[in-house]
Coordinates of C-alpha atoms in Angstrom, one line a residue:
X1 CA -149.1 -49.6 -40.7
X2 CA -147.5 -45.9 -40.6
X3 CA -147.3 -44.4 -44.2
X4 CA -143.6 -43.4 -45.6
X5 CA -142.9 -39.7 -45.7
X6 CA -142.9 -38.6 -49.3
X7 CA -139.9 -37.1 -50.9
X8 CA -140.2 -33.7 -52.1
X9 CA -138.2 -33.8 -55.2
X10 CA -138.8 -29.8 -56.0
X11 CA -137.1 -29.0 -52.6
X12 CA -134.4 -31.5 -53.4
X13 CA -133.6 -30.0 -56.9
X14 CA -134.1 -26.6 -55.2
X15 CA -131.3 -27.3 -52.7
X16 CA -129.0 -28.8 -55.1
X17 CA -129.2 -25.9 -57.1
X18 CA -128.8 -23.3 -54.5
X19 CA -125.9 -25.3 -53.3
X20 CA -124.0 -25.9 -56.4
X21 CA -124.4 -21.9 -57.2
X22 CA -122.9 -21.0 -53.4
X23 CA -120.2 -23.8 -54.1
X24 CA -119.1 -22.3 -57.5
X25 CA -119.6 -18.4 -56.4
X26 CA -117.1 -19.5 -53.4
X27 CA -114.4 -21.2 -55.7
X28 CA -114.5 -18.3 -58.4
X29 CA -114.2 -15.6 -55.4
X30 CA -111.3 -17.6 -54.2
X31 CA -109.9 -17.6 -57.8
X32 CA -110.6 -13.8 -57.8
X33 CA -109.1 -13.2 -54.7
X34 CA -105.9 -15.1 -55.3
X35 CA -105.2 -13.7 -59.0
X36 CA -102.9 -10.9 -59.0
X37 CA -104.1 -7.5 -60.0
X38 CA -104.1 -6.5 -63.8
X39 CA -102.3 -3.4 -64.0
X40 CA -103.6 -3.0 -67.2
X41 CA -107.0 -0.6 -67.0
X42 CA -110.3 -1.9 -67.6
X43 CA -111.5 -1.6 -71.2
X44 CA -114.3 0.6 -69.8
X45 CA -117.2 1.9 -71.9
X46 CA -117.6 5.2 -73.8
X47 CA -119.5 7.8 -72.1
X48 CA -122.8 9.3 -74.1
X49 CA -122.0 13.1 -74.0
X50 CA -125.0 14.3 -75.5
X51 CA -126.2 16.8 -72.9
X52 CA -129.3 17.0 -70.9
X53 CA -131.3 18.7 -73.7
X54 CA -130.9 15.7 -76.2
X55 CA -131.2 13.1 -73.5
X56 CA -134.5 14.5 -72.2
X57 CA -135.8 14.7 -75.8
X58 CA -134.6 10.8 -76.3
X59 CA -136.3 9.8 -72.8
X60 CA -139.5 11.7 -73.7
X61 CA -139.9 10.0 -76.9
X62 CA -139.8 6.8 -75.3
X63 CA -142.3 7.7 -72.8
X64 CA -144.5 9.1 -75.5
X65 CA -144.0 6.2 -77.9
X66 CA -145.2 3.7 -75.3
X67 CA -148.3 5.8 -74.5
X68 CA -149.4 6.0 -78.0
X69 CA -148.6 2.5 -78.7
X70 CA -150.3 1.3 -75.6
X71 CA -153.4 3.6 -75.9
X72 CA -153.8 2.8 -79.9
X73 CA -153.7 -1.2 -78.6
X74 CA -156.3 -0.6 -76.1
X75 CA -158.9 1.3 -78.4
X76 CA -158.1 -1.3 -81.0
X77 CA -158.4 -4.7 -78.9
X78 CA -160.7 -3.4 -75.8
X79 CA -163.7 -1.7 -75.5
X80 CA -163.9 1.4 -73.2
X81 CA -164.7 0.6 -69.9
X82 CA -167.8 1.6 -67.7
X83 CA -168.3 2.8 -64.3
X84 CA -169.4 -0.7 -63.5
X85 CA -167.0 -2.5 -65.1
X86 CA -164.8 -5.0 -62.7
X87 CA -160.9 -4.2 -63.2
X88 CA -159.3 -5.9 -66.3
X89 CA -157.9 -9.6 -65.3
X90 CA -154.1 -10.1 -66.2
X91 CA -154.4 -13.0 -68.4
X92 CA -151.0 -14.9 -70.3
X93 CA -152.1 -13.5 -73.6
X94 CA -152.5 -10.2 -72.2
X95 CA -149.2 -10.0 -70.6
X96 CA -147.7 -11.0 -73.5
X97 CA -149.5 -8.1 -75.1
X98 CA -148.4 -5.5 -72.2
X99 CA -144.6 -6.7 -72.3
X100 CA -144.7 -6.3 -76.2
X101 CA -146.2 -2.9 -75.9
X102 CA -143.7 -1.6 -73.8
X103 CA -140.7 -3.1 -75.2
X104 CA -140.8 -3.0 -78.8
X105 CA -141.7 1.0 -78.4
X106 CA -138.6 1.8 -76.7
X107 CA -136.6 -0.1 -79.1
X108 CA -138.0 1.5 -81.9
X109 CA -137.0 4.9 -80.4
X110 CA -133.6 3.5 -79.7
X111 CA -133.1 2.8 -83.2
X112 CA -135.1 5.1 -84.9
X113 CA -132.9 8.2 -83.2
X114 CA -129.7 6.3 -84.1
X115 CA -131.0 5.9 -87.5
X116 CA -132.3 9.5 -88.3
X117 CA -130.0 11.5 -85.8
X118 CA -127.0 10.1 -86.2
X119 CA -125.0 13.0 -85.1
X120 CA -126.4 13.0 -81.6
X121 CA -127.8 9.2 -81.4
X122 CA -125.5 6.8 -83.0
X123 CA -122.4 6.7 -80.6
X124 CA -120.3 3.4 -80.2
X125 CA -122.0 1.2 -77.2
X126 CA -118.9 -1.1 -77.1
X127 CA -115.4 -0.5 -76.7
X128 CA -114.7 -4.3 -77.2
X129 CA -115.6 -6.3 -79.8
X130 CA -117.0 -9.7 -78.8
X131 CA -118.7 -12.9 -80.4
X132 CA -122.0 -14.0 -78.8
X133 CA -120.5 -17.1 -77.6
X134 CA -117.4 -15.3 -75.8
X135 CA -119.5 -12.8 -74.4
X136 CA -121.3 -15.8 -72.8
X137 CA -118.4 -17.2 -71.6
X138 CA -117.5 -13.9 -69.4
X139 CA -121.2 -13.5 -68.2
X140 CA -121.5 -16.9 -66.9
X141 CA -118.5 -16.5 -64.2
X142 CA -119.7 -13.1 -63.2
X143 CA -123.5 -14.6 -63.1
X144 CA -122.2 -17.2 -60.6
X145 CA -120.1 -15.0 -58.3
X146 CA -122.7 -12.4 -58.1
X147 CA -126.2 -14.3 -57.6
X148 CA -125.3 -15.1 -54.2
X149 CA -124.7 -11.4 -53.3
X150 CA -128.4 -10.8 -55.0
X151 CA -129.7 -13.2 -52.6
X152 CA -128.0 -11.6 -49.5
X153 CA -129.6 -8.5 -50.7
X154 CA -133.0 -9.9 -51.2
X155 CA -133.4 -11.6 -47.8
X156 CA -131.9 -8.4 -46.0
X157 CA -134.3 -5.9 -47.8
X158 CA -137.1 -8.7 -47.5
X159 CA -136.5 -9.1 -43.6
X160 CA -136.7 -5.4 -43.1
X161 CA -139.9 -4.8 -44.8
X162 CA -141.7 -7.6 -43.1
X163 CA -140.6 -6.0 -39.9
X164 CA -142.0 -2.9 -40.9
X165 CA -145.3 -4.6 -42.2
X166 CA -145.4 -6.3 -38.8
X167 CA -144.7 -3.0 -37.0
X168 CA -147.8 -1.2 -38.9
X169 CA -145.6 1.1 -40.5
X170 CA -146.3 -0.1 -44.0
X171 CA -149.0 -2.2 -45.6
X172 CA -148.9 -5.9 -46.5
X173 CA -147.5 -6.3 -49.9
X174 CA -149.7 -7.7 -52.9
X175 CA -148.1 -10.3 -54.7
X176 CA -146.5 -9.3 -58.4
X177 CA -149.1 -10.1 -60.7
X178 CA -146.6 -11.6 -63.2
X179 CA -145.5 -13.9 -60.5
X180 CA -148.9 -14.8 -59.6
X181 CA -149.5 -15.8 -63.4
X182 CA -146.7 -17.9 -63.7
X183 CA -147.7 -19.8 -60.5
X184 CA -151.4 -20.2 -61.7
X185 CA -150.2 -21.1 -65.5
X186 CA -152.5 -20.8 -68.0
X187 CA -152.4 -21.2 -71.8
X188 CA -149.0 -23.0 -72.6
X189 CA -148.2 -21.1 -75.6
X190 CA -148.8 -17.8 -73.9
X191 CA -146.7 -18.6 -71.0
X192 CA -144.0 -20.0 -73.1
X193 CA -144.0 -16.5 -74.9
X194 CA -143.8 -15.0 -72.0
X195 CA -140.5 -17.0 -70.6
X196 CA -139.1 -16.2 -74.3
X197 CA -139.5 -12.6 -73.6
X198 CA -138.5 -12.6 -70.3
X199 CA -135.0 -14.4 -71.0
X200 CA -134.4 -12.9 -74.5
X201 CA -136.3 -10.2 -75.5
X202 CA -136.3 -8.1 -72.1
X203 CA -132.3 -8.5 -71.7
X204 CA -131.8 -6.8 -74.9
X205 CA -134.0 -3.9 -74.8
X206 CA -133.4 -3.0 -70.9
X207 CA -129.6 -3.6 -71.3
X208 CA -129.7 -1.1 -74.7
X209 CA -131.9 1.1 -72.9
X210 CA -130.8 1.2 -69.0
X211 CA -126.8 0.1 -69.8
X212 CA -126.2 1.3 -73.1
X213 CA -128.3 5.0 -73.1
X214 CA -129.0 5.7 -69.2
X215 CA -125.9 4.5 -67.6
X216 CA -123.7 5.9 -70.4
X217 CA -125.1 9.0 -70.4
X218 CA -125.4 9.4 -66.3
X219 CA -121.5 8.5 -67.0
X220 CA -120.9 11.5 -69.0
X221 CA -122.0 13.8 -66.2
X222 CA -120.4 11.9 -63.2
X223 CA -118.2 9.1 -62.1
X224 CA -118.5 5.5 -62.7
X225 CA -120.1 4.6 -59.5
X226 CA -122.6 7.4 -59.0
X227 CA -123.5 6.4 -62.6
X228 CA -123.8 2.8 -61.8
X229 CA -126.0 3.4 -58.8
X230 CA -127.9 5.8 -60.2
X231 CA -129.1 4.2 -63.3
X232 CA -129.7 1.2 -60.8
X233 CA -132.1 2.9 -59.1
X234 CA -133.8 3.8 -62.3
X235 CA -133.5 0.2 -63.6
X236 CA -135.5 -0.7 -60.4
X237 CA -137.9 1.7 -60.3
X238 CA -139.2 1.1 -63.7
X239 CA -140.3 -2.3 -62.3
X240 CA -142.3 -0.7 -59.7
X241 CA -142.5 -3.1 -56.8
X242 CA -141.1 -1.9 -53.4
X243 CA -140.6 -5.5 -52.1
X244 CA -137.8 -6.4 -54.9
X245 CA -136.4 -2.6 -55.0
X246 CA -133.5 -2.9 -53.3
X247 CA -132.4 -6.2 -55.2
X248 CA -133.3 -4.9 -58.4
X249 CA -130.8 -1.8 -57.5
X250 CA -128.1 -4.4 -56.8
X251 CA -128.8 -6.5 -60.0
X252 CA -128.7 -2.8 -62.1
X253 CA -125.3 -1.9 -60.1
X254 CA -123.8 -5.1 -61.4
X255 CA -125.0 -5.2 -64.5
X256 CA -123.6 -1.8 -65.2
X257 CA -120.3 -3.1 -63.3
X258 CA -120.2 -6.1 -65.8
X259 CA -120.8 -4.0 -69.2
X260 CA -118.3 -1.6 -67.9
X261 CA -115.4 -4.4 -67.1
X262 CA -116.1 -6.1 -70.3
X263 CA -116.6 -3.3 -72.7
X264 CA -119.2 -5.0 -74.4
X265 CA -123.0 -4.8 -73.9
X266 CA -123.7 -8.5 -75.1
X267 CA -122.2 -9.5 -71.6
X268 CA -124.5 -7.6 -69.7
X269 CA -127.2 -9.1 -71.9
X270 CA -126.1 -12.6 -71.1
X271 CA -125.9 -11.7 -67.1
X272 CA -129.6 -10.4 -67.7
X273 CA -130.8 -13.4 -69.6
X274 CA -129.3 -16.0 -67.1
X275 CA -130.7 -14.0 -64.0
X276 CA -134.2 -13.9 -65.2
X277 CA -134.0 -17.4 -66.7
X278 CA -132.8 -18.7 -63.2
X279 CA -135.5 -16.7 -61.4
X280 CA -138.4 -18.2 -63.5
X281 CA -136.6 -21.6 -63.1
X282 CA -136.8 -21.3 -59.5
X283 CA -140.4 -19.7 -59.4
X284 CA -141.2 -23.1 -61.6
X285 CA -139.7 -25.3 -59.0
X286 CA -141.2 -23.6 -55.9
X287 CA -144.5 -23.9 -57.3
X288 CA -144.4 -27.4 -57.4
X289 CA -143.2 -28.0 -53.7
X290 CA -145.5 -28.2 -51.0
X291 CA -142.6 -27.2 -48.6
X292 CA -141.0 -24.3 -49.9
X293 CA -142.4 -21.0 -49.1
X294 CA -144.0 -19.2 -51.9

């Protein structure tokens, strides 16, 4: 007696999520196109006119602080490797430590610079005051509108890189360690902390540094669009993955545009948090399916 085909629930859930987002995005774009153009200028964000020297000191302080903290932690928690030792395997708890040792020193330098050198570094981040909930309400429609744009950029970039790989121009890409880590699972507490940091800590720190600092400084040196593209490129390069370079540039540009349009950094933080949360949700769903390509 032939067996009935099994229903792939994760595939159905993923398909419904994608269709609902595409429908929401289309409706929001239609409403955006139909809405009469407002003659009032956008709130914008204040440029950070501190000059290249002070900006360079700020960036160098962040790099040095991350280097010192990571090396101190490595000496404290890990024995010095010998030539015969195998490379250190990335575990969930090691990933938690790595994220903290990257994000927290940058945040500490930012607040330390504003606290001890307010004349140069304590500039205003926002032109518009918003509550956390009001910022969330602005971020959700923007996220739903622009997520398909990020998907298209990702599909085009992946297709191009796969074609170059098939032609032998570039070598095959190794999967990102963090993605493999989430797919393989591990200690639930460590995985939960990683998710929390990806959805809460990373959006706060990265928006402060890349949009609140780097984008506003570049805006003081050029116009909005070049500043958005350049800050998006820097944001993408920090993630150090060629496969996701173009999509992350698009994400960086969109985050800067959302920040510029709203005049408040919390809106881009919420957008960033929604993007990371949705990416992790889709990663979890695909890891449970036998039919969705990994």
